[in-house]
PDB file of C-alpha atoms in Angstrom:
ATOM      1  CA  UNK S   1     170.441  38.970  49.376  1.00 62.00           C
ATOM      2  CA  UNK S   2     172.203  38.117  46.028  1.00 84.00           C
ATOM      3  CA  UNK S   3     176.057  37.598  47.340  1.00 90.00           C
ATOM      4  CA  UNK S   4     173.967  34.719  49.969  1.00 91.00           C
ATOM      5  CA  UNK S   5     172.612  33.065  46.662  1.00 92.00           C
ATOM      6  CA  UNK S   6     175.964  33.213  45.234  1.00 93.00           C
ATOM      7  CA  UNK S   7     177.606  31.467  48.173  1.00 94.00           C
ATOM      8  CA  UNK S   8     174.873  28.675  48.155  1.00 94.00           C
ATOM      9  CA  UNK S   9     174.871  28.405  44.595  1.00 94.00           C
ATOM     10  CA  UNK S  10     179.012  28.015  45.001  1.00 95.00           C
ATOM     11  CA  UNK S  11     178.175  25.229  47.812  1.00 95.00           C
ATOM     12  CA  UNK S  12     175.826  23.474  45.218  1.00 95.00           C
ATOM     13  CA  UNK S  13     178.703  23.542  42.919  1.00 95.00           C
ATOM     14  CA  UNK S  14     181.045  21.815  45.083  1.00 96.00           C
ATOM     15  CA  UNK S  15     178.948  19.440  46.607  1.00 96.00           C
ATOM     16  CA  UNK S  16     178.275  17.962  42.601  1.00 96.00           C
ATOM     17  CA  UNK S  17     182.039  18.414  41.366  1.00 96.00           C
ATOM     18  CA  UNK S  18     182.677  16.024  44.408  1.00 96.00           C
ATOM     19  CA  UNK S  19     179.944  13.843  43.098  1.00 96.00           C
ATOM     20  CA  UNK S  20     182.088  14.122  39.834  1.00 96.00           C
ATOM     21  CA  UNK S  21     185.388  13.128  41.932  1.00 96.00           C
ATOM     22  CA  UNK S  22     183.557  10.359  42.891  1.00 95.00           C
ATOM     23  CA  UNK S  23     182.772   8.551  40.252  1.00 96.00           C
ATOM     24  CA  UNK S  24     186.345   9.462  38.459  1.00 96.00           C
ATOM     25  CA  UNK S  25     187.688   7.862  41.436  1.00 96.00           C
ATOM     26  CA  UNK S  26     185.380   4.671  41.392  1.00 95.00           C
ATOM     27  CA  UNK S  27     185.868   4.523  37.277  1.00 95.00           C
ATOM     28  CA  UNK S  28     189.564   4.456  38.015  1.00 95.00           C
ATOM     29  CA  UNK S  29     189.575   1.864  40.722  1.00 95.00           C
ATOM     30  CA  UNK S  30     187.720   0.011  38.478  1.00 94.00           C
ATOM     31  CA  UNK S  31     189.853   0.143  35.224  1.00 92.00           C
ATOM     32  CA  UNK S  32     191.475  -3.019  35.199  1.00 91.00           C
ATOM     33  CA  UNK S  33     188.060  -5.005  37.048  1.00 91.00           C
ATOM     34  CA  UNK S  34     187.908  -8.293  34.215  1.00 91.00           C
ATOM     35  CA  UNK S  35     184.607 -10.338  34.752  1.00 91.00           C
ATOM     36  CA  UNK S  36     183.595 -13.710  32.348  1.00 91.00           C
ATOM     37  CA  UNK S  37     180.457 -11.716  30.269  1.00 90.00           C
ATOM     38  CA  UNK S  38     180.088  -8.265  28.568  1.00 89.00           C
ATOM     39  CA  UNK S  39     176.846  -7.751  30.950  1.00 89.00           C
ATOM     40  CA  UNK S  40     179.266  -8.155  33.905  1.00 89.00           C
ATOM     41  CA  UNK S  41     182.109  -5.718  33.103  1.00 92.00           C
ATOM     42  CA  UNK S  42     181.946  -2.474  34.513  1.00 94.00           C
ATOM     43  CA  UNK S  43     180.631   0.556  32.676  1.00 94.00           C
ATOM     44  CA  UNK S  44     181.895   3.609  33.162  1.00 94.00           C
ATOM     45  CA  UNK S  45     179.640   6.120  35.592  1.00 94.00           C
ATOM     46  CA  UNK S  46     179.262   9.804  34.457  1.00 94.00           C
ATOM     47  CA  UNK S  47     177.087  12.633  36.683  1.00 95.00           C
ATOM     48  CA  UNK S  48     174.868  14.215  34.200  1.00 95.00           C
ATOM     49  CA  UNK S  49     174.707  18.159  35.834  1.00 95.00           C
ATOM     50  CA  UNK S  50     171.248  20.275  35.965  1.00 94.00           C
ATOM     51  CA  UNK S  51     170.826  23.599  36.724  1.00 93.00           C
ATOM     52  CA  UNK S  52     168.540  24.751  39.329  1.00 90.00           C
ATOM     53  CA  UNK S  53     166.766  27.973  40.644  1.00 90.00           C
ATOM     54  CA  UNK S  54     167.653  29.121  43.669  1.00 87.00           C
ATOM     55  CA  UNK S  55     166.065  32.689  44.047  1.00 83.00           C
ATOM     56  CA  UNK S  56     163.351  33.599  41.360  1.00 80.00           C
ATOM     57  CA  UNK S  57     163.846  36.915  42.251  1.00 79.00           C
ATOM     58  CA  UNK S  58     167.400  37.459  41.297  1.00 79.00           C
ATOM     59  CA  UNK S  59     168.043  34.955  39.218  1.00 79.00           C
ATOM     60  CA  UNK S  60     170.272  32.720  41.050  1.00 86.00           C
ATOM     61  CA  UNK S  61     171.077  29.698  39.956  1.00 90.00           C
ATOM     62  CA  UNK S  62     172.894  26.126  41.309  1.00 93.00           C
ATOM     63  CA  UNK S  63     173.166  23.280  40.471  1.00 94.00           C
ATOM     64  CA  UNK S  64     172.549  19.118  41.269  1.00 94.00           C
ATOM     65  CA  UNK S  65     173.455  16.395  40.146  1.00 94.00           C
ATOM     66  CA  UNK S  66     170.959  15.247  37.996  1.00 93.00           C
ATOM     67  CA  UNK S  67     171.419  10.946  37.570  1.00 93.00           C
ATOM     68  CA  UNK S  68     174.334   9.306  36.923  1.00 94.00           C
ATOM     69  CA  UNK S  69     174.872   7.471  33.462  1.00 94.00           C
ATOM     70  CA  UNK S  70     176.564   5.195  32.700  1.00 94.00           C
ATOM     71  CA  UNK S  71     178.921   4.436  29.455  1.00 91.00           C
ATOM     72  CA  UNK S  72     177.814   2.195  27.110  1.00 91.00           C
ATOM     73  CA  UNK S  73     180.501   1.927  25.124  1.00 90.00           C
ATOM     74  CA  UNK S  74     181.685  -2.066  24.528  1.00 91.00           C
ATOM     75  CA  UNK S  75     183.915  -3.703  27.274  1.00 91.00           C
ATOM     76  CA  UNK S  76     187.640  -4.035  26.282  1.00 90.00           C
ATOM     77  CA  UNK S  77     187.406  -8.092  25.340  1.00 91.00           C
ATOM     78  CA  UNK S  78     190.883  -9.887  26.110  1.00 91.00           C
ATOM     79  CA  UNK S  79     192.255 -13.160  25.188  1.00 93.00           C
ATOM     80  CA  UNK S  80     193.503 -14.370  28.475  1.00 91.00           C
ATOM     81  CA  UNK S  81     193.184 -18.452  28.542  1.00 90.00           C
ATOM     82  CA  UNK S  82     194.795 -18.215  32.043  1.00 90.00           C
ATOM     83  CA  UNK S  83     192.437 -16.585  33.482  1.00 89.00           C
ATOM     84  CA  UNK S  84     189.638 -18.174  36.048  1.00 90.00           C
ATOM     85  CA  UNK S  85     187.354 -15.811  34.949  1.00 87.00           C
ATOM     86  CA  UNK S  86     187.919 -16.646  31.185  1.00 89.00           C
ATOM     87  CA  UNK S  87     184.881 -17.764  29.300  1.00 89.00           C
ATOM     88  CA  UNK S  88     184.788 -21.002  26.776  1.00 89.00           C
ATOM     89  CA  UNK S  89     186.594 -19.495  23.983  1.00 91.00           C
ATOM     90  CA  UNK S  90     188.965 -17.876  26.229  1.00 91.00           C
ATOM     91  CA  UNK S  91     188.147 -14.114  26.632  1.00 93.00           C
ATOM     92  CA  UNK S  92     187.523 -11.845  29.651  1.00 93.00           C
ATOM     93  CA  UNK S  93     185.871  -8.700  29.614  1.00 93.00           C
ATOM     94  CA  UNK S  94     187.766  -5.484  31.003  1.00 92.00           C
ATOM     95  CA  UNK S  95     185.957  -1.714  31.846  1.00 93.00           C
ATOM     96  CA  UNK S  96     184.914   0.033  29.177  1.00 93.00           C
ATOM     97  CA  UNK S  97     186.885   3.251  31.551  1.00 93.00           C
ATOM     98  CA  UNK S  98     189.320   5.252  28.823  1.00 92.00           C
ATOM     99  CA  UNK S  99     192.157   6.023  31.585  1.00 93.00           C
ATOM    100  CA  UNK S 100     192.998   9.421  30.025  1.00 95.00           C
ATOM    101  CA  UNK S 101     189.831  10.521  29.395  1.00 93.00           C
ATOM    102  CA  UNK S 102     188.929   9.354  33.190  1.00 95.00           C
ATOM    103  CA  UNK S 103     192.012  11.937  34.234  1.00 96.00           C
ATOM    104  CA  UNK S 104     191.518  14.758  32.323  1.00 96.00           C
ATOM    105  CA  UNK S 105     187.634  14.442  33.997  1.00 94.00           C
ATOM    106  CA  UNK S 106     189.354  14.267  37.165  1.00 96.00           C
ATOM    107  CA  UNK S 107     191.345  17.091  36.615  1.00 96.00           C
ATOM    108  CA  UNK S 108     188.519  19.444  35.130  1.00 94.00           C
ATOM    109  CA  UNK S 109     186.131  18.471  37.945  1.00 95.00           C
ATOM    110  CA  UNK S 110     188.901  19.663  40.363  1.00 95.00           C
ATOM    111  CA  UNK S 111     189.477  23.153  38.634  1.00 95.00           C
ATOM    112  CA  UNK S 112     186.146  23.438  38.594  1.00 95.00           C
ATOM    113  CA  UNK S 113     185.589  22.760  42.337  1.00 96.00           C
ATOM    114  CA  UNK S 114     188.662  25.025  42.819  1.00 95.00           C
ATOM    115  CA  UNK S 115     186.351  27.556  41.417  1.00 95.00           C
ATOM    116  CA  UNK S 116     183.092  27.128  43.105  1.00 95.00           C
ATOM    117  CA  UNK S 117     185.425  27.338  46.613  1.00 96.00           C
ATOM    118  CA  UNK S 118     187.055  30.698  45.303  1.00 95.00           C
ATOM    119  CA  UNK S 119     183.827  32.038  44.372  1.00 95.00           C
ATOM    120  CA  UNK S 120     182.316  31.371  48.187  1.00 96.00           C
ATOM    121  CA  UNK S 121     185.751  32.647  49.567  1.00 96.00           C
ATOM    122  CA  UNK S 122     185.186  35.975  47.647  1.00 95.00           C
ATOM    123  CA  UNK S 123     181.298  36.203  48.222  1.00 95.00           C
ATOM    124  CA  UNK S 124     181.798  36.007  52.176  1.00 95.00           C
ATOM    125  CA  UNK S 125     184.685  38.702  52.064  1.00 94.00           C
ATOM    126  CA  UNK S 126     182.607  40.944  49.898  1.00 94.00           C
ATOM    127  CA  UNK S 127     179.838  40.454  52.927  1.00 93.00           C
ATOM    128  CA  UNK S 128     181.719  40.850  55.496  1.00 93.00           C
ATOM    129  CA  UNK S 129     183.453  44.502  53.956  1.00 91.00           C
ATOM    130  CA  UNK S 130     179.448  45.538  53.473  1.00 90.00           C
ATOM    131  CA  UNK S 131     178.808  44.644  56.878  1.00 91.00           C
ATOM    132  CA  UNK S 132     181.916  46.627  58.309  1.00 90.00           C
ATOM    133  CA  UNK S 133     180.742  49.292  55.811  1.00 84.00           C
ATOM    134  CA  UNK S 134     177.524  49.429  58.337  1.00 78.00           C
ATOM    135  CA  UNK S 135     179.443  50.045  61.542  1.00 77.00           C
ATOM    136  CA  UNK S 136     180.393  53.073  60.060  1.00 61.00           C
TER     137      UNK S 136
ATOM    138  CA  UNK X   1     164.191  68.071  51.067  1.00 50.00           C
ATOM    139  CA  UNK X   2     166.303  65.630  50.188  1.00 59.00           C
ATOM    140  CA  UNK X   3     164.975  62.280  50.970  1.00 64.00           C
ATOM    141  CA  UNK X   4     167.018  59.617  53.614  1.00 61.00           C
ATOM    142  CA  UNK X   5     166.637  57.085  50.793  1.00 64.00           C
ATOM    143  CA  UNK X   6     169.061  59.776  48.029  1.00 70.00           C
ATOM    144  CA  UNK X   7     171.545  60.378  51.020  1.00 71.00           C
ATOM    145  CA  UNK X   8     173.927  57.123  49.501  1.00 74.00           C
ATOM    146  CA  UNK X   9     172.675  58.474  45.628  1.00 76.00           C
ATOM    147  CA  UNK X  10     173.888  56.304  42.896  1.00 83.00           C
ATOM    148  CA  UNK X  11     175.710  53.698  44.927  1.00 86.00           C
ATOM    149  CA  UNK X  12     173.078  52.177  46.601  1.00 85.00           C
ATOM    150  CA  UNK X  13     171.406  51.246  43.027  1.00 86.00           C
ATOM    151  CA  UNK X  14     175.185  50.499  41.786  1.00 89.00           C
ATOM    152  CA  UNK X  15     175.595  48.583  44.343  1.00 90.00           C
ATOM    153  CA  UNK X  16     172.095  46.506  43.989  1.00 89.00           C
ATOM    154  CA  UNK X  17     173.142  46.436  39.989  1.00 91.00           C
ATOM    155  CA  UNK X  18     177.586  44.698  41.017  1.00 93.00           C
ATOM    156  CA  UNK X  19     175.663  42.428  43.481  1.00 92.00           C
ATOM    157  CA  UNK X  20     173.290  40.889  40.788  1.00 91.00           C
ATOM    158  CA  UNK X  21     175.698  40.258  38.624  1.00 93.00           C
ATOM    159  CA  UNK X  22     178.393  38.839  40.786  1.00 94.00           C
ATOM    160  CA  UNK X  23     175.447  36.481  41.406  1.00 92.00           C
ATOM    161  CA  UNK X  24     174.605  35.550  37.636  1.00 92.00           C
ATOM    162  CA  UNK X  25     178.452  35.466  37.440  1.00 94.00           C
ATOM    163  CA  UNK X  26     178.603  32.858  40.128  1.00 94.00           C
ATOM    164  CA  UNK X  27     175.833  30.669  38.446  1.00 94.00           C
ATOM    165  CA  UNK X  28     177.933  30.865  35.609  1.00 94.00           C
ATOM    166  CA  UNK X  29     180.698  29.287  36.952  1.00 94.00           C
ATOM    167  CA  UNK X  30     178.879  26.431  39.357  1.00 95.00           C
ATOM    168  CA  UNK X  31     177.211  25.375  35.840  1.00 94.00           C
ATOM    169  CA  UNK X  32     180.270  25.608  33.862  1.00 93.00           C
ATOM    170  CA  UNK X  33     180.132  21.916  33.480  1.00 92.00           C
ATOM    171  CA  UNK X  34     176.108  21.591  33.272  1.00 93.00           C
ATOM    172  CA  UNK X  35     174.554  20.493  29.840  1.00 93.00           C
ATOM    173  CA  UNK X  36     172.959  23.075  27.731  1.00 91.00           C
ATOM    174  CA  UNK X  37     173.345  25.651  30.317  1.00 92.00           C
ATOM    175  CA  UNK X  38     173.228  29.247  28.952  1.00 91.00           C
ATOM    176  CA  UNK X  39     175.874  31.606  30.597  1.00 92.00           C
ATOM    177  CA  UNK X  40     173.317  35.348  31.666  1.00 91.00           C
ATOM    178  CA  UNK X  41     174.741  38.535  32.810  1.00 91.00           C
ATOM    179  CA  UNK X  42     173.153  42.061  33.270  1.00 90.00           C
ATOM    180  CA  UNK X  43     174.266  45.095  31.326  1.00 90.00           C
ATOM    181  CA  UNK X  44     175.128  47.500  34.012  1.00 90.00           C
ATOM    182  CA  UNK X  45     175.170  50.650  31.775  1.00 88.00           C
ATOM    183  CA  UNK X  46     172.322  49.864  30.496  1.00 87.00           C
ATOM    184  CA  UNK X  47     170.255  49.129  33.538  1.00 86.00           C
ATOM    185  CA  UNK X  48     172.208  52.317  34.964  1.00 85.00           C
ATOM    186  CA  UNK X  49     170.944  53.964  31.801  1.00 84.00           C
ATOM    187  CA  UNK X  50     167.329  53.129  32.655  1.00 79.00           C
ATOM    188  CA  UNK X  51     167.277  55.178  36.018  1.00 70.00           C
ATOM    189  CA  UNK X  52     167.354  58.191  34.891  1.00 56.00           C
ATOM    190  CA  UNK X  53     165.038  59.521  36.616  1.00 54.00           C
ATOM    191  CA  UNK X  54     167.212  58.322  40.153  1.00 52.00           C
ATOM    192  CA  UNK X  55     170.230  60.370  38.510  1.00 49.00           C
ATOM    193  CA  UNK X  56     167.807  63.821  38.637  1.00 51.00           C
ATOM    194  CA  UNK X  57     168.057  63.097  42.820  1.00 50.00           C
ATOM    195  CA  UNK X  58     171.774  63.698  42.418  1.00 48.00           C
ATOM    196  CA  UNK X  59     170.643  67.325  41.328  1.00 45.00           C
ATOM    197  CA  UNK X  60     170.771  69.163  44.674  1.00 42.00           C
ATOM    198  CA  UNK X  61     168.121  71.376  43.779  1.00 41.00           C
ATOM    199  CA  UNK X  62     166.438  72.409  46.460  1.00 40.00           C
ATOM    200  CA  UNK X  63     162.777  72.085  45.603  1.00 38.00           C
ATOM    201  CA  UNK X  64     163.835  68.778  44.265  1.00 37.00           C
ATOM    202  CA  UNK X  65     160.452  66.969  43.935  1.00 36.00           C
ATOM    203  CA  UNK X  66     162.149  63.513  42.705  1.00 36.00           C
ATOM    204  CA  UNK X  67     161.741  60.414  45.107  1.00 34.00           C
ATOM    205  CA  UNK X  68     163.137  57.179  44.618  1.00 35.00           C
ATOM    206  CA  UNK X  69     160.382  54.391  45.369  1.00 33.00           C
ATOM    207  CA  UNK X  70     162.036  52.366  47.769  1.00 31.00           C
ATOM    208  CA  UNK X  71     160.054  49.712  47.102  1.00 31.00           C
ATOM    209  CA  UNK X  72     161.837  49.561  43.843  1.00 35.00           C
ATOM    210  CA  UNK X  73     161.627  46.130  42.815  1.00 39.00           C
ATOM    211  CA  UNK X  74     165.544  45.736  42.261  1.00 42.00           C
ATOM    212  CA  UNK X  75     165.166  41.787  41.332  1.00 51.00           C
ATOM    213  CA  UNK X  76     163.399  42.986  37.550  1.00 64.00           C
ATOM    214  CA  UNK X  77     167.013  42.937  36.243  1.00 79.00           C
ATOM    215  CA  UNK X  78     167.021  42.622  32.366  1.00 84.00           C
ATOM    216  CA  UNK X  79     169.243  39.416  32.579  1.00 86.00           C
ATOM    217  CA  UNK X  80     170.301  39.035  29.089  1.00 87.00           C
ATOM    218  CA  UNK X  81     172.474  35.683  27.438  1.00 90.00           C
ATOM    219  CA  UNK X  82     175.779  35.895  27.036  1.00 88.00           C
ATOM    220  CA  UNK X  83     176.986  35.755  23.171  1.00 87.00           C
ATOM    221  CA  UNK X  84     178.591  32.502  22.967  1.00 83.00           C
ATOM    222  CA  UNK X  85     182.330  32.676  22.095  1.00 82.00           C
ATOM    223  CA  UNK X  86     182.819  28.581  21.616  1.00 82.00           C
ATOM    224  CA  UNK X  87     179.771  26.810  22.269  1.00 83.00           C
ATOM    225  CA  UNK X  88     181.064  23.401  23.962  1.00 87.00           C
ATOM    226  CA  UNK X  89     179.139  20.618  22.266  1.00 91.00           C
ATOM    227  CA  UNK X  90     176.483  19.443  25.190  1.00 90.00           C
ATOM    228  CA  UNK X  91     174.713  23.202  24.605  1.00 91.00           C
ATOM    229  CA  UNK X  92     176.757  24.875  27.367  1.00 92.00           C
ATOM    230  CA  UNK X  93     178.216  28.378  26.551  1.00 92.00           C
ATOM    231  CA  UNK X  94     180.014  29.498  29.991  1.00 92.00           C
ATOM    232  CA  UNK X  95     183.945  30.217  28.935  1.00 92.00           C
ATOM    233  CA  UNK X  96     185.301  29.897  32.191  1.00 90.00           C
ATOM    234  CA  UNK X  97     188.114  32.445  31.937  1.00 92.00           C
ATOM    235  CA  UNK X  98     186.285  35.086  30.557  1.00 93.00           C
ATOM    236  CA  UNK X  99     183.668  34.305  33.592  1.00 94.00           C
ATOM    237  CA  UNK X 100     186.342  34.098  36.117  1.00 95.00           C
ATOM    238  CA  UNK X 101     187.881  37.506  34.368  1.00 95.00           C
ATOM    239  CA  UNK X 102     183.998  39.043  34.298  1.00 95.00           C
ATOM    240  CA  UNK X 103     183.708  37.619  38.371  1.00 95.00           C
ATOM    241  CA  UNK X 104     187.013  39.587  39.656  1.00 95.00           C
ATOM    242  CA  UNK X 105     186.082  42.477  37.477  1.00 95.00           C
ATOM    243  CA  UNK X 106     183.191  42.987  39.639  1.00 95.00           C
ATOM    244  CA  UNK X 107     184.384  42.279  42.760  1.00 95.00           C
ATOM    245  CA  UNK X 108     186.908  45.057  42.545  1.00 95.00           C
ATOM    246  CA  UNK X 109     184.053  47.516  41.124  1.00 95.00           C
ATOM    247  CA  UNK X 110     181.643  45.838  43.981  1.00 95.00           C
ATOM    248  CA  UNK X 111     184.779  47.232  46.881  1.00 94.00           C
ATOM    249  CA  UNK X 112     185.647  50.553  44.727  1.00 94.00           C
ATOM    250  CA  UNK X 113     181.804  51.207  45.318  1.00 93.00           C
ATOM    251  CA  UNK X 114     181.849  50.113  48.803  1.00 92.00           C
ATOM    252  CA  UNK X 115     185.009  52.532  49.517  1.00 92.00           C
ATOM    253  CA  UNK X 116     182.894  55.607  47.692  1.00 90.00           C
ATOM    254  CA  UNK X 117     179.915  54.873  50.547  1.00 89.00           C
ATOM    255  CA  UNK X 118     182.561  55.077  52.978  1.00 89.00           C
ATOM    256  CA  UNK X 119     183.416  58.137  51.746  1.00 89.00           C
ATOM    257  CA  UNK X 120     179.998  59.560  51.260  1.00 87.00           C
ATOM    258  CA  UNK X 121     178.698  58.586  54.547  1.00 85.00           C
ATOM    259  CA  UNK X 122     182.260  60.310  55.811  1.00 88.00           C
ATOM    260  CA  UNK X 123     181.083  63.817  54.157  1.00 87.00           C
ATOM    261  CA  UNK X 124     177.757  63.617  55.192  1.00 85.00           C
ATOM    262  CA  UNK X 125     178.096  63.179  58.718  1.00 87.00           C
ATOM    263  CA  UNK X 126     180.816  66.168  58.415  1.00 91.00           C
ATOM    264  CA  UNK X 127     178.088  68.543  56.612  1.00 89.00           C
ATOM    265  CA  UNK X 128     175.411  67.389  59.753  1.00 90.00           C
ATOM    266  CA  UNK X 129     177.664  68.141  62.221  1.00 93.00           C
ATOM    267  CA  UNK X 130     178.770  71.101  60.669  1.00 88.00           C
ATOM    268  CA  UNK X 131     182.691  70.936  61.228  1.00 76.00           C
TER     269      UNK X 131
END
């Protein structure tokens, strides 16, 4: 039943590009997070995607979420005196999150999930036109 | 004799060929965004090609000898990789607009071979009951 493996292989797909939302949406809370040490300033998360087999007979294929990195690119270091948080010289350390890259993620993820919804849609209508097909 | 399994003829295996590859199709697309993922589809003419002898059945000879095994194993698709257009840089080579192009392509074919059963089934139940 191929056009089944294709809906669960569209469900996969959603159920990961929300993972994606996710962590665009905790990378973008956390944009403008300042703590007193690099260690302490928040990274950037990513979901690093993997494909995986549904039916070895047909070929189907989802896909999972395979871990979640994290950017390890250097904080953003800012000369705020004012600041509690400020270290001895007078720094704090901001997300390493790049705020357009972090949208134009959000807004691929959501195309993409678009996708994976319209594939199910059309799998389940192409089903249900074989199954009239059978009541003759 | 004509066996039940020939009464639907070419559309059953056409339809066993648009199904597969609305499926590949659809893993296409859910790993659009999945590192070093390699887009697959199936070459319908030439999987059509290679039943030739299920296109003799169509001959209504008679004497017709041919028999399609029905326990045709229908999952040994030759699922071949897709030439990649622009390789993205993490290995992955789905385009997702000539996937979502390929996807509603076959969907159409999928329900213009659904409507043809429709029709054959129509004709053969006129021919049994001999209006």
């Amino acid at each position: 039943m191929s056009l089944v493996d294709a809906i669960s292989s569209a469900g996969m797909g959603m159920t990961a590009q929300s993972v994606r939302l996710n962590t665009v949406a905790s990378n973008l809370a956390n944009l403008d997070v300042v703590s007193s040490s690099p260690q302490n300033a928040y990274h950037g998360r990513e979901p690093i995607f993997k494909s995986l087999l549904i039916n070895s007979s047909d070929g189907a294929q989802g896909v999972k979420v395979d871990k979640i990195a994290t950017d390890n690119a250097p904080p953003k270091k800012i000369y705020d005196p004012g600041n509690p948080n400020a270290d001895k010289s007078g720094y704090v350390y901001g997300s390493n999150v790049d705020r357009v890259s972090a949208l134009t993620n959000m807004l691929s993820a959501s195309q993409s999930y678009q996708a994976d919804v319209s594939v199910a849609n059309t799998c389940k209508e192409l089903l249900m036109d074989t199954i009239d097909t059978m009541k003759g | 004799m004509l066996s039940l399994d020939s009464m639907l003829g070419i559309y059953q295996r056409a339809l066993a060929i648009r199904e597969e590859k609305i499926d590949l199709i659809s893993s296409n697309l859910v790993n659009q965004d999945t590192p070093e993922y390699k887009a697959r589809d199936v070459d319908f003419k030439a999987v059509m090609a290679q039943q030739a002898d299920f296109s003799n059945t169509l001959s209504l000879k008679p004497n017709n000898t041919v028999t399609i095994s029905a326990n045709q194993n229908n999952s040994d698709f030759p699922i071949q990789y897709r030439q990649a257009v622009s390789p993205s840089v993490d290995g992955n080579t789905v385009d997702s607009n000539f996937e979502k192009t390929a996807f509603m392509n076959n969907v159409v074919q999928y329900k213009s071979t659904l409507a043809f059963v429709r029709n054959h089934e129509a004709a053969l139940l006129t021919a049994i009951r001999g209006e």
